[in-house]
Amino acid sequence: MLELTNRFRSDPQGELANVANFSSSGVWAGTKSNDPSIAYALNFFGTSASDLATQFSSLVAAPPLAWNNALNVSATSYSNLMVTADQQSHTLDGNTLDQRIVNGGYSANWLNVGENLFSSAQSPFHAHGAFVLDWGDGNGAAAGYGNGIQSPAGHRDLLLSASMKEIGIGFQSVAIPGSNVAATGPYLITEHLASQFRYDGVNYISDAILTGSVFQDTLLADAFYTPGEGLAGKEVDIYNNATGILVASGFSNSAGGFNITLTGLTDGTVYRVDAPGTGLADKTFILAEHTDNYGVPVLVYDNVYESFMVVPEPGSLLLCLVAAVPLLGCRSRYFLC
C-alpha cells in the first residue's frame, strides 16, 4: 500500500487509470475496474465517471511518503481497537490524532497528522482504491442524488497532502469476531500520516527522507514492486556527487524498503544514490526546499523517492522475501479538518 500510495502521489492522473477503467475520458468502460470489489463499490454508489475525471484532472503531484514504524504501531493498534469495538470511527479511544500517534512512539515535535480508516476492505488494493477514488455520498447517483463521490474527497486529499511526509499503515493483528456487524474486514486498515521537525538552535527544520525499495521483479514482471519481491539487507549509500563524500547510508528492511533521513543535506547540491549490492547504476537527486509557516517558519525539505529493480540473470535461483465507507480525520498544529 505504501508503494501504491507513492505511485498515486507521483502521478495522480495515472493512478486513476490503474484503479478504474474508462472507455474514453469521463466515460466508464463496461467493467469499471479490474478489481471486482472496486467495481462493485463504483456501481453501488453510482460514482460519476465524468465528475471523477474532472476532479482528477486538477490534482497535483506530491513528494513521496516515507514509512515510519511508530506510525505503523499506532495505526495497527487503532485497527485492533476497531475490531474490538466493532465500529469504524475516529474517536474510539477518546484521544486526538496527535495524542494517538505520540502514544505510539511518534515525535511530539509533529507538524501535521492525519488518519484514514476502512473497516471492511476486501484487499489492500480495494482499500487503496477506496481512499483514492473516495466513493460514497450515501448511495449516490444510484439512489437519485449525489455523484457517488465523498464531498470533500478527504481521503484522497489526505493521501495527496504535500504537508504529510511519513506514513504507517496498520492492518489488524487480532481475529475478527463472527458477530461483528460494522468492523467486518476481512481487512481493517488504518493509515496514520504525519510530519515532524527538529530545532538546531537557530532554525526549525523538517528534514528530507530518501525512501524507496530494492526488489526483484519476478512475481508479476510489471516493473513495479509486488509483496514478496523485496530484497532485505541491501546497502543504500548517498554521496555528495561533486566531492564523493558519503553523507548518509542505510539498508533495506525485511520488505525491501528503505527510509534514510537526510539530516544536514541542503538544496542546490547534487547527491548520488548507490545500491552497491544490486549492480545497478547510481541515481542522482537535488533536494527541494521551501519555508512553511506554523506560527514560526519551518524550513522544509521534500522527501525523495528512488528504487532499484534488480533483473536476475536467466536461469539464476531467485530468492524472494514474503514480506462500509471509509472515514477521514486530520490535524495540524494550527488547523482541524
PDB file of C-alpha atoms in Angstrom, residues 36-315:
ATOM      1  CA  PRO A  36     -14.214  -6.793  -8.584  1.00  0.00           C
ATOM      2  CA  SER A  37     -14.600  -5.154  -5.160  1.00  0.00           C
ATOM      3  CA  ILE A  38     -13.763  -1.710  -6.556  1.00  0.00           C
ATOM      4  CA  ALA A  39     -16.121  -2.263  -9.493  1.00  0.00           C
ATOM      5  CA  TYR A  40     -18.895  -3.291  -7.076  1.00  0.00           C
ATOM      6  CA  ALA A  41     -18.442  -0.140  -4.975  1.00  0.00           C
ATOM      7  CA  LEU A  42     -18.454   2.142  -8.028  1.00  0.00           C
ATOM      8  CA  ASN A  43     -21.688   0.513  -9.194  1.00  0.00           C
ATOM      9  CA  PHE A  44     -23.272   0.564  -5.736  1.00  0.00           C
ATOM     10  CA  PHE A  45     -22.578   4.250  -5.149  1.00  0.00           C
ATOM     11  CA  GLY A  46     -23.307   5.219  -8.735  1.00  0.00           C
ATOM     12  CA  THR A  47     -19.988   7.038  -8.944  1.00  0.00           C
ATOM     13  CA  SER A  48     -19.890   9.538 -11.798  1.00  0.00           C
ATOM     14  CA  ALA A  49     -17.095   8.844 -14.285  1.00  0.00           C
ATOM     15  CA  SER A  50     -17.212  12.388 -15.659  1.00  0.00           C
ATOM     16  CA  ASP A  51     -17.030  14.012 -12.213  1.00  0.00           C
ATOM     17  CA  LEU A  52     -14.211  11.698 -11.187  1.00  0.00           C
ATOM     18  CA  ALA A  53     -12.264  12.549 -14.339  1.00  0.00           C
ATOM     19  CA  THR A  54     -12.846  16.266 -13.795  1.00  0.00           C
ATOM     20  CA  GLN A  55     -11.676  16.095 -10.187  1.00  0.00           C
ATOM     21  CA  PHE A  56      -8.556  14.121 -11.081  1.00  0.00           C
ATOM     22  CA  SER A  57      -7.630  16.499 -13.885  1.00  0.00           C
ATOM     23  CA  SER A  58      -6.795  19.199 -11.344  1.00  0.00           C
ATOM     24  CA  LEU A  59      -4.891  17.046  -8.842  1.00  0.00           C
ATOM     25  CA  VAL A  60      -1.260  17.974  -8.214  1.00  0.00           C
ATOM     26  CA  ALA A  61       1.555  15.506  -7.566  1.00  0.00           C
ATOM     27  CA  ALA A  62       3.195  15.445  -4.129  1.00  0.00           C
ATOM     28  CA  PRO A  63       6.583  14.274  -2.804  1.00  0.00           C
ATOM     29  CA  PRO A  64       6.717  10.645  -1.625  1.00  0.00           C
ATOM     30  CA  LEU A  65       5.799   9.394   1.821  1.00  0.00           C
ATOM     31  CA  ALA A  66       8.377   7.530   3.899  1.00  0.00           C
ATOM     32  CA  TRP A  67       7.485   4.565   6.110  1.00  0.00           C
ATOM     33  CA  ASN A  68       7.532   5.211   9.855  1.00  0.00           C
ATOM     34  CA  ASN A  69       7.477   2.350  12.351  1.00  0.00           C
ATOM     35  CA  ALA A  70       5.903   4.398  15.158  1.00  0.00           C
ATOM     36  CA  LEU A  71       3.012   5.365  12.879  1.00  0.00           C
ATOM     37  CA  ASN A  72       2.654   1.696  11.978  1.00  0.00           C
ATOM     38  CA  VAL A  73       2.375   0.879  15.700  1.00  0.00           C
ATOM     39  CA  SER A  74      -0.334   3.476  16.337  1.00  0.00           C
ATOM     40  CA  ALA A  75      -2.209   2.544  13.150  1.00  0.00           C
ATOM     41  CA  THR A  76      -2.152  -1.180  13.940  1.00  0.00           C
ATOM     42  CA  SER A  77      -3.328  -0.517  17.483  1.00  0.00           C
ATOM     43  CA  TYR A  78      -6.250   1.500  16.176  1.00  0.00           C
ATOM     44  CA  SER A  79      -7.238  -1.160  13.643  1.00  0.00           C
ATOM     45  CA  ASN A  80      -7.329  -3.652  16.508  1.00  0.00           C
ATOM     46  CA  LEU A  81      -9.484  -1.254  18.514  1.00  0.00           C
ATOM     47  CA  MET A  82     -11.989  -1.014  15.655  1.00  0.00           C
ATOM     48  CA  VAL A  83     -12.271  -4.814  15.687  1.00  0.00           C
ATOM     49  CA  THR A  84     -12.816  -4.895  19.441  1.00  0.00           C
ATOM     50  CA  ALA A  85     -15.364  -2.060  19.398  1.00  0.00           C
ATOM     51  CA  ASP A  86     -16.994  -3.280  16.168  1.00  0.00           C
ATOM     52  CA  GLN A  87     -17.064   0.291  14.906  1.00  0.00           C
ATOM     53  CA  GLN A  88     -15.466   2.443  12.247  1.00  0.00           C
ATOM     54  CA  SER A  89     -14.883   5.752  13.976  1.00  0.00           C
ATOM     55  CA  HIS A  90     -12.082   8.238  14.605  1.00  0.00           C
ATOM     56  CA  THR A  91     -12.947   8.685  18.284  1.00  0.00           C
ATOM     57  CA  LEU A  92     -12.903   5.192  19.790  1.00  0.00           C
ATOM     58  CA  ASP A  93     -10.035   5.779  22.227  1.00  0.00           C
ATOM     59  CA  GLY A  94     -11.006   9.287  23.336  1.00  0.00           C
ATOM     60  CA  ASN A  95      -7.688  10.664  22.059  1.00  0.00           C
ATOM     61  CA  THR A  96      -6.937  13.333  19.493  1.00  0.00           C
ATOM     62  CA  LEU A  97      -4.942  12.243  16.448  1.00  0.00           C
ATOM     63  CA  ASP A  98      -1.734  13.782  17.726  1.00  0.00           C
ATOM     64  CA  GLN A  99      -2.152  12.025  21.092  1.00  0.00           C
ATOM     65  CA  ARG A 100      -2.760   8.755  19.274  1.00  0.00           C
ATOM     66  CA  ILE A 101       0.426   8.873  17.215  1.00  0.00           C
ATOM     67  CA  VAL A 102       2.598  10.208  20.057  1.00  0.00           C
ATOM     68  CA  ASN A 103       1.325   7.376  22.260  1.00  0.00           C
ATOM     69  CA  GLY A 104       2.527   5.046  19.502  1.00  0.00           C
ATOM     70  CA  GLY A 105       6.033   6.486  19.763  1.00  0.00           C
ATOM     71  CA  TYR A 106       5.984   9.236  17.132  1.00  0.00           C
ATOM     72  CA  SER A 107       7.789  12.507  17.817  1.00  0.00           C
ATOM     73  CA  ALA A 108       5.992  15.082  19.952  1.00  0.00           C
ATOM     74  CA  ASN A 109       7.534  17.612  17.540  1.00  0.00           C
ATOM     75  CA  TRP A 110       4.848  16.910  14.963  1.00  0.00           C
ATOM     76  CA  LEU A 111       3.708  19.414  12.353  1.00  0.00           C
ATOM     77  CA  ASN A 112       0.712  17.673  10.770  1.00  0.00           C
ATOM     78  CA  VAL A 113      -1.153  14.427  11.420  1.00  0.00           C
ATOM     79  CA  GLY A 114      -3.899  12.631   9.520  1.00  0.00           C
ATOM     80  CA  GLU A 115      -5.845   9.374   9.553  1.00  0.00           C
ATOM     81  CA  ASN A 116      -7.714   7.216   7.023  1.00  0.00           C
ATOM     82  CA  LEU A 117      -9.855   4.246   8.112  1.00  0.00           C
ATOM     83  CA  PHE A 118     -11.534   1.356   6.323  1.00  0.00           C
ATOM     84  CA  SER A 119     -13.161  -1.402   8.365  1.00  0.00           C
ATOM     85  CA  SER A 120     -14.428  -3.670   5.586  1.00  0.00           C
ATOM     86  CA  ALA A 121     -11.683  -3.779   2.974  1.00  0.00           C
ATOM     87  CA  GLN A 122     -11.690  -6.874   0.808  1.00  0.00           C
ATOM     88  CA  SER A 123      -7.990  -6.499  -0.032  1.00  0.00           C
ATOM     89  CA  PRO A 124      -5.212  -3.913   0.327  1.00  0.00           C
ATOM     90  CA  PHE A 125      -5.775  -2.834  -3.279  1.00  0.00           C
ATOM     91  CA  HIS A 126      -9.501  -2.443  -2.606  1.00  0.00           C
ATOM     92  CA  ALA A 127      -8.647  -0.139   0.311  1.00  0.00           C
ATOM     93  CA  HIS A 128      -6.214   1.810  -1.851  1.00  0.00           C
ATOM     94  CA  GLY A 129      -8.928   2.285  -4.468  1.00  0.00           C
ATOM     95  CA  ALA A 130     -11.404   3.393  -1.801  1.00  0.00           C
ATOM     96  CA  PHE A 131      -9.069   6.094  -0.491  1.00  0.00           C
ATOM     97  CA  VAL A 132      -8.007   7.266  -3.963  1.00  0.00           C
ATOM     98  CA  LEU A 133     -11.438   7.314  -5.617  1.00  0.00           C
ATOM     99  CA  ASP A 134     -13.245   8.243  -2.369  1.00  0.00           C
ATOM    100  CA  TRP A 135     -16.596   6.794  -3.362  1.00  0.00           C
ATOM    101  CA  GLY A 136     -19.533   7.499  -1.052  1.00  0.00           C
ATOM    102  CA  ASP A 137     -22.301  10.087  -0.561  1.00  0.00           C
ATOM    103  CA  GLY A 138     -24.833   7.637   0.794  1.00  0.00           C
ATOM    104  CA  ASN A 139     -25.973   5.593  -2.174  1.00  0.00           C
ATOM    105  CA  GLY A 140     -25.027   8.408  -4.526  1.00  0.00           C
ATOM    106  CA  ALA A 141     -26.441   8.628  -8.007  1.00  0.00           C
ATOM    107  CA  ALA A 142     -27.808   5.093  -7.711  1.00  0.00           C
ATOM    108  CA  ALA A 143     -30.412   6.499  -5.300  1.00  0.00           C
ATOM    109  CA  GLY A 144     -31.091   9.569  -7.405  1.00  0.00           C
ATOM    110  CA  TYR A 145     -28.819  12.067  -5.680  1.00  0.00           C
ATOM    111  CA  GLY A 146     -25.150  12.941  -5.434  1.00  0.00           C
ATOM    112  CA  ASN A 147     -22.353  11.826  -7.731  1.00  0.00           C
ATOM    113  CA  GLY A 148     -21.151   8.840  -5.718  1.00  0.00           C
ATOM    114  CA  ILE A 149     -18.018  10.659  -4.524  1.00  0.00           C
ATOM    115  CA  GLN A 150     -17.486  11.891  -0.983  1.00  0.00           C
ATOM    116  CA  SER A 151     -17.540  15.672  -0.674  1.00  0.00           C
ATOM    117  CA  PRO A 152     -14.961  16.754   0.074  1.00  0.00           C
ATOM    118  CA  ALA A 153     -12.830  13.829  -1.078  1.00  0.00           C
ATOM    119  CA  GLY A 154     -10.957  13.906   2.211  1.00  0.00           C
ATOM    120  CA  HIS A 155      -9.213  10.540   1.993  1.00  0.00           C
ATOM    121  CA  ARG A 156      -7.837  11.371  -1.427  1.00  0.00           C
ATOM    122  CA  ASP A 157      -6.860  14.853  -0.298  1.00  0.00           C
ATOM    123  CA  LEU A 158      -5.012  13.440   2.710  1.00  0.00           C
ATOM    124  CA  LEU A 159      -3.059  10.965   0.576  1.00  0.00           C
ATOM    125  CA  LEU A 160      -2.022  13.830  -1.713  1.00  0.00           C
ATOM    126  CA  SER A 161      -1.216  16.317   1.038  1.00  0.00           C
ATOM    127  CA  ALA A 162       2.282  17.687   0.479  1.00  0.00           C
ATOM    128  CA  SER A 163       2.432  18.602   4.184  1.00  0.00           C
ATOM    129  CA  MET A 164       2.500  14.887   5.096  1.00  0.00           C
ATOM    130  CA  LYS A 165       5.924  13.225   4.897  1.00  0.00           C
ATOM    131  CA  GLU A 166       5.591   9.895   6.744  1.00  0.00           C
ATOM    132  CA  ILE A 167       3.057   7.090   6.950  1.00  0.00           C
ATOM    133  CA  GLY A 168       2.340   3.939   8.905  1.00  0.00           C
ATOM    134  CA  ILE A 169      -0.322   1.509   7.674  1.00  0.00           C
ATOM    135  CA  GLY A 170      -1.857  -0.802  10.254  1.00  0.00           C
ATOM    136  CA  PHE A 171      -3.718  -3.999   9.490  1.00  0.00           C
ATOM    137  CA  GLN A 172      -5.495  -5.601  12.442  1.00  0.00           C
ATOM    138  CA  SER A 173      -3.478  -8.275  14.232  1.00  0.00           C
ATOM    139  CA  VAL A 174      -6.443  -9.690  16.180  1.00  0.00           C
ATOM    140  CA  ALA A 175      -9.126 -12.053  14.946  1.00  0.00           C
ATOM    141  CA  ILE A 176     -12.423 -10.539  13.791  1.00  0.00           C
ATOM    142  CA  PRO A 177     -15.362 -11.995  15.762  1.00  0.00           C
ATOM    143  CA  GLY A 178     -18.036 -13.552  13.604  1.00  0.00           C
ATOM    144  CA  SER A 179     -20.593 -11.465  15.484  1.00  0.00           C
ATOM    145  CA  ASN A 180     -19.156  -8.162  14.200  1.00  0.00           C
ATOM    146  CA  VAL A 181     -21.543  -6.178  12.030  1.00  0.00           C
ATOM    147  CA  ALA A 182     -19.555  -2.975  11.298  1.00  0.00           C
ATOM    148  CA  ALA A 183     -15.871  -3.854  11.571  1.00  0.00           C
ATOM    149  CA  THR A 184     -16.095  -6.976   9.440  1.00  0.00           C
ATOM    150  CA  GLY A 185     -12.930  -6.908   7.353  1.00  0.00           C
ATOM    151  CA  PRO A 186     -11.578  -9.232   6.163  1.00  0.00           C
ATOM    152  CA  TYR A 187      -9.042  -6.398   6.402  1.00  0.00           C
ATOM    153  CA  LEU A 188      -9.336  -3.488   8.810  1.00  0.00           C
ATOM    154  CA  ILE A 189      -6.922  -0.790   7.745  1.00  0.00           C
ATOM    155  CA  THR A 190      -5.768   2.396   9.469  1.00  0.00           C
ATOM    156  CA  GLU A 191      -3.389   4.842   7.799  1.00  0.00           C
ATOM    157  CA  HIS A 192      -1.582   7.345  10.007  1.00  0.00           C
ATOM    158  CA  LEU A 193       0.200  10.172   8.183  1.00  0.00           C
ATOM    159  CA  ALA A 194       2.346  12.842   9.777  1.00  0.00           C
ATOM    160  CA  SER A 195       5.320  15.170   9.509  1.00  0.00           C
ATOM    161  CA  GLN A 196       7.799  16.304  12.163  1.00  0.00           C
ATOM    162  CA  PHE A 197      10.525  18.856  12.793  1.00  0.00           C
ATOM    163  CA  ARG A 198      13.731  19.393  14.744  1.00  0.00           C
ATOM    164  CA  TYR A 199      15.318  22.547  16.157  1.00  0.00           C
ATOM    165  CA  ASP A 200      19.038  23.116  15.574  1.00  0.00           C
ATOM    166  CA  GLY A 201      19.289  26.086  17.919  1.00  0.00           C
ATOM    167  CA  VAL A 202      18.612  28.555  15.117  1.00  0.00           C
ATOM    168  CA  ASN A 203      16.065  27.086  12.718  1.00  0.00           C
ATOM    169  CA  TYR A 204      13.098  24.747  12.815  1.00  0.00           C
ATOM    170  CA  ILE A 205      13.766  22.107  10.165  1.00  0.00           C
ATOM    171  CA  SER A 206      11.790  19.258   8.623  1.00  0.00           C
ATOM    172  CA  ASP A 207      14.414  17.029   7.019  1.00  0.00           C
ATOM    173  CA  ALA A 208      14.018  15.165   3.763  1.00  0.00           C
ATOM    174  CA  ILE A 209      13.807  11.380   3.801  1.00  0.00           C
ATOM    175  CA  LEU A 210      15.101   9.223   0.967  1.00  0.00           C
ATOM    176  CA  THR A 211      12.603   6.410   0.517  1.00  0.00           C
ATOM    177  CA  GLY A 212      12.135   3.603  -1.971  1.00  0.00           C
ATOM    178  CA  SER A 213      12.703  -0.112  -2.372  1.00  0.00           C
ATOM    179  CA  VAL A 214      15.124  -2.731  -3.635  1.00  0.00           C
ATOM    180  CA  PHE A 215      13.305  -5.587  -5.348  1.00  0.00           C
ATOM    181  CA  GLN A 216      13.417  -8.297  -7.989  1.00  0.00           C
ATOM    182  CA  ASP A 217      10.543  -8.025 -10.458  1.00  0.00           C
ATOM    183  CA  THR A 218       9.955 -11.757 -10.527  1.00  0.00           C
ATOM    184  CA  LEU A 219       6.368 -12.358  -9.406  1.00  0.00           C
ATOM    185  CA  LEU A 220       4.338 -10.169 -11.775  1.00  0.00           C
ATOM    186  CA  ALA A 221       7.090  -8.836 -14.077  1.00  0.00           C
ATOM    187  CA  ASP A 222       5.300  -5.477 -14.224  1.00  0.00           C
ATOM    188  CA  ALA A 223       8.219  -3.138 -13.414  1.00  0.00           C
ATOM    189  CA  PHE A 224       6.542  -2.361 -10.083  1.00  0.00           C
ATOM    190  CA  TYR A 225       7.055  -3.607  -6.539  1.00  0.00           C
ATOM    191  CA  THR A 226       4.906  -6.592  -5.539  1.00  0.00           C
ATOM    192  CA  PRO A 227       4.874  -8.080  -1.993  1.00  0.00           C
ATOM    193  CA  GLY A 228       7.344 -10.942  -1.988  1.00  0.00           C
ATOM    194  CA  GLU A 229       9.751  -9.254  -4.409  1.00  0.00           C
ATOM    195  CA  GLY A 230      11.596  -7.113  -1.855  1.00  0.00           C
ATOM    196  CA  LEU A 231      15.252  -7.776  -1.081  1.00  0.00           C
ATOM    197  CA  ALA A 232      16.301  -7.296   2.552  1.00  0.00           C
ATOM    198  CA  GLY A 233      19.632  -6.071   3.874  1.00  0.00           C
ATOM    199  CA  LYS A 234      20.728  -4.258   0.727  1.00  0.00           C
ATOM    200  CA  GLU A 235      23.012  -1.292   1.384  1.00  0.00           C
ATOM    201  CA  VAL A 236      21.965   2.140   0.129  1.00  0.00           C
ATOM    202  CA  ASP A 237      24.581   4.933   0.186  1.00  0.00           C
ATOM    203  CA  ILE A 238      24.198   8.649  -0.513  1.00  0.00           C
ATOM    204  CA  TYR A 239      27.191  10.713  -1.645  1.00  0.00           C
ATOM    205  CA  ASN A 240      27.859  14.348  -2.415  1.00  0.00           C
ATOM    206  CA  ASN A 241      28.215  13.881  -6.148  1.00  0.00           C
ATOM    207  CA  ALA A 242      30.809  16.648  -6.550  1.00  0.00           C
ATOM    208  CA  THR A 243      33.103  15.659  -3.668  1.00  0.00           C
ATOM    209  CA  GLY A 244      32.400  11.918  -3.476  1.00  0.00           C
ATOM    210  CA  ILE A 245      31.926  12.216   0.308  1.00  0.00           C
ATOM    211  CA  LEU A 246      29.489   9.743   1.886  1.00  0.00           C
ATOM    212  CA  VAL A 247      26.759  11.814   3.584  1.00  0.00           C
ATOM    213  CA  ALA A 248      24.175   9.175   4.596  1.00  0.00           C
ATOM    214  CA  SER A 249      23.553   5.441   4.335  1.00  0.00           C
ATOM    215  CA  GLY A 250      21.160   2.694   5.349  1.00  0.00           C
ATOM    216  CA  PHE A 251      19.869  -0.782   4.499  1.00  0.00           C
ATOM    217  CA  SER A 252      16.659  -2.147   3.044  1.00  0.00           C
ATOM    218  CA  ASN A 253      14.287  -3.676   5.583  1.00  0.00           C
ATOM    219  CA  SER A 254      12.625  -7.098   5.575  1.00  0.00           C
ATOM    220  CA  ALA A 255      10.172  -5.993   2.873  1.00  0.00           C
ATOM    221  CA  GLY A 256      12.899  -4.439   0.723  1.00  0.00           C
ATOM    222  CA  GLY A 257      12.036  -0.840   1.612  1.00  0.00           C
ATOM    223  CA  PHE A 258      14.417   1.806   2.879  1.00  0.00           C
ATOM    224  CA  ASN A 259      13.939   5.155   4.629  1.00  0.00           C
ATOM    225  CA  ILE A 260      17.051   7.262   5.217  1.00  0.00           C
ATOM    226  CA  THR A 261      16.750  10.659   6.889  1.00  0.00           C
ATOM    227  CA  LEU A 262      18.900  13.224   5.079  1.00  0.00           C
ATOM    228  CA  THR A 263      19.872  15.382   8.045  1.00  0.00           C
ATOM    229  CA  GLY A 264      22.065  18.330   7.130  1.00  0.00           C
ATOM    230  CA  LEU A 265      21.657  17.991   3.374  1.00  0.00           C
ATOM    231  CA  THR A 266      20.654  21.136   1.525  1.00  0.00           C
ATOM    232  CA  ASP A 267      19.139  22.203  -1.759  1.00  0.00           C
ATOM    233  CA  GLY A 268      21.256  23.154  -4.754  1.00  0.00           C
ATOM    234  CA  THR A 269      23.627  20.212  -4.308  1.00  0.00           C
ATOM    235  CA  VAL A 270      23.604  17.103  -6.487  1.00  0.00           C
ATOM    236  CA  TYR A 271      23.557  13.910  -4.432  1.00  0.00           C
ATOM    237  CA  ARG A 272      24.217  10.428  -5.743  1.00  0.00           C
ATOM    238  CA  VAL A 273      22.456   7.257  -4.549  1.00  0.00           C
ATOM    239  CA  ASP A 274      24.288   3.943  -4.829  1.00  0.00           C
ATOM    240  CA  ALA A 275      22.948   0.455  -4.046  1.00  0.00           C
ATOM    241  CA  PRO A 276      26.243  -1.436  -4.422  1.00  0.00           C
ATOM    242  CA  GLY A 277      24.802  -4.904  -3.871  1.00  0.00           C
ATOM    243  CA  THR A 278      22.475  -4.636  -6.857  1.00  0.00           C
ATOM    244  CA  GLY A 279      24.907  -3.940  -9.678  1.00  0.00           C
ATOM    245  CA  LEU A 280      22.566  -1.212 -10.886  1.00  0.00           C
ATOM    246  CA  ALA A 281      23.566   2.274 -12.000  1.00  0.00           C
ATOM    247  CA  ASP A 282      23.667   5.078  -9.456  1.00  0.00           C
ATOM    248  CA  LYS A 283      20.892   7.689  -9.342  1.00  0.00           C
ATOM    249  CA  THR A 284      21.042  11.397  -8.533  1.00  0.00           C
ATOM    250  CA  PHE A 285      18.732  13.932  -6.938  1.00  0.00           C
ATOM    251  CA  ILE A 286      18.605  17.556  -5.788  1.00  0.00           C
ATOM    252  CA  LEU A 287      16.588  18.456  -2.702  1.00  0.00           C
ATOM    253  CA  ALA A 288      13.652  20.868  -2.944  1.00  0.00           C
ATOM    254  CA  GLU A 289      13.482  23.401  -0.101  1.00  0.00           C
ATOM    255  CA  HIS A 290      10.671  25.712   0.989  1.00  0.00           C
ATOM    256  CA  THR A 291       9.562  27.505   4.144  1.00  0.00           C
ATOM    257  CA  ASP A 292       6.154  26.800   5.703  1.00  0.00           C
ATOM    258  CA  ASN A 293       4.625  28.855   8.493  1.00  0.00           C
ATOM    259  CA  TYR A 294       3.429  27.014  11.621  1.00  0.00           C
ATOM    260  CA  GLY A 295       3.342  30.079  13.811  1.00  0.00           C
ATOM    261  CA  VAL A 296       7.118  30.077  13.311  1.00  0.00           C
ATOM    262  CA  PRO A 297       8.859  29.477   9.975  1.00  0.00           C
ATOM    263  CA  VAL A 298       9.857  25.858   9.372  1.00  0.00           C
ATOM    264  CA  LEU A 299      12.436  25.037   6.699  1.00  0.00           C
ATOM    265  CA  VAL A 300      11.022  22.017   4.870  1.00  0.00           C
ATOM    266  CA  TYR A 301      12.999  19.685   2.615  1.00  0.00           C
ATOM    267  CA  ASP A 302      10.791  17.458   0.456  1.00  0.00           C
ATOM    268  CA  ASN A 303      11.235  13.692   0.519  1.00  0.00           C
ATOM    269  CA  VAL A 304      12.924  11.905  -2.369  1.00  0.00           C
ATOM    270  CA  TYR A 305      11.997   8.556  -3.961  1.00  0.00           C
ATOM    271  CA  GLU A 306      14.474   6.195  -5.620  1.00  0.00           C
ATOM    272  CA  SER A 307      14.040   2.461  -6.177  1.00  0.00           C
ATOM    273  CA  PHE A 308      16.348  -0.230  -7.520  1.00  0.00           C
ATOM    274  CA  MET A 309      14.775  -3.012  -9.564  1.00  0.00           C
ATOM    275  CA  VAL A 310      17.119  -5.971  -9.857  1.00  0.00           C
ATOM    276  CA  VAL A 311      16.800  -8.001 -13.043  1.00  0.00           C
ATOM    277  CA  PRO A 312      18.049 -11.554 -12.318  1.00  0.00           C
ATOM    278  CA  GLU A 313      20.144 -13.335 -14.890  1.00  0.00           C
ATOM    279  CA  PRO A 314      18.330 -16.088 -16.815  1.00  0.00           C
ATOM    280  CA  GLY A 315      18.449 -19.414 -15.012  1.00  0.00           C
TER     281      GLY A 315
END
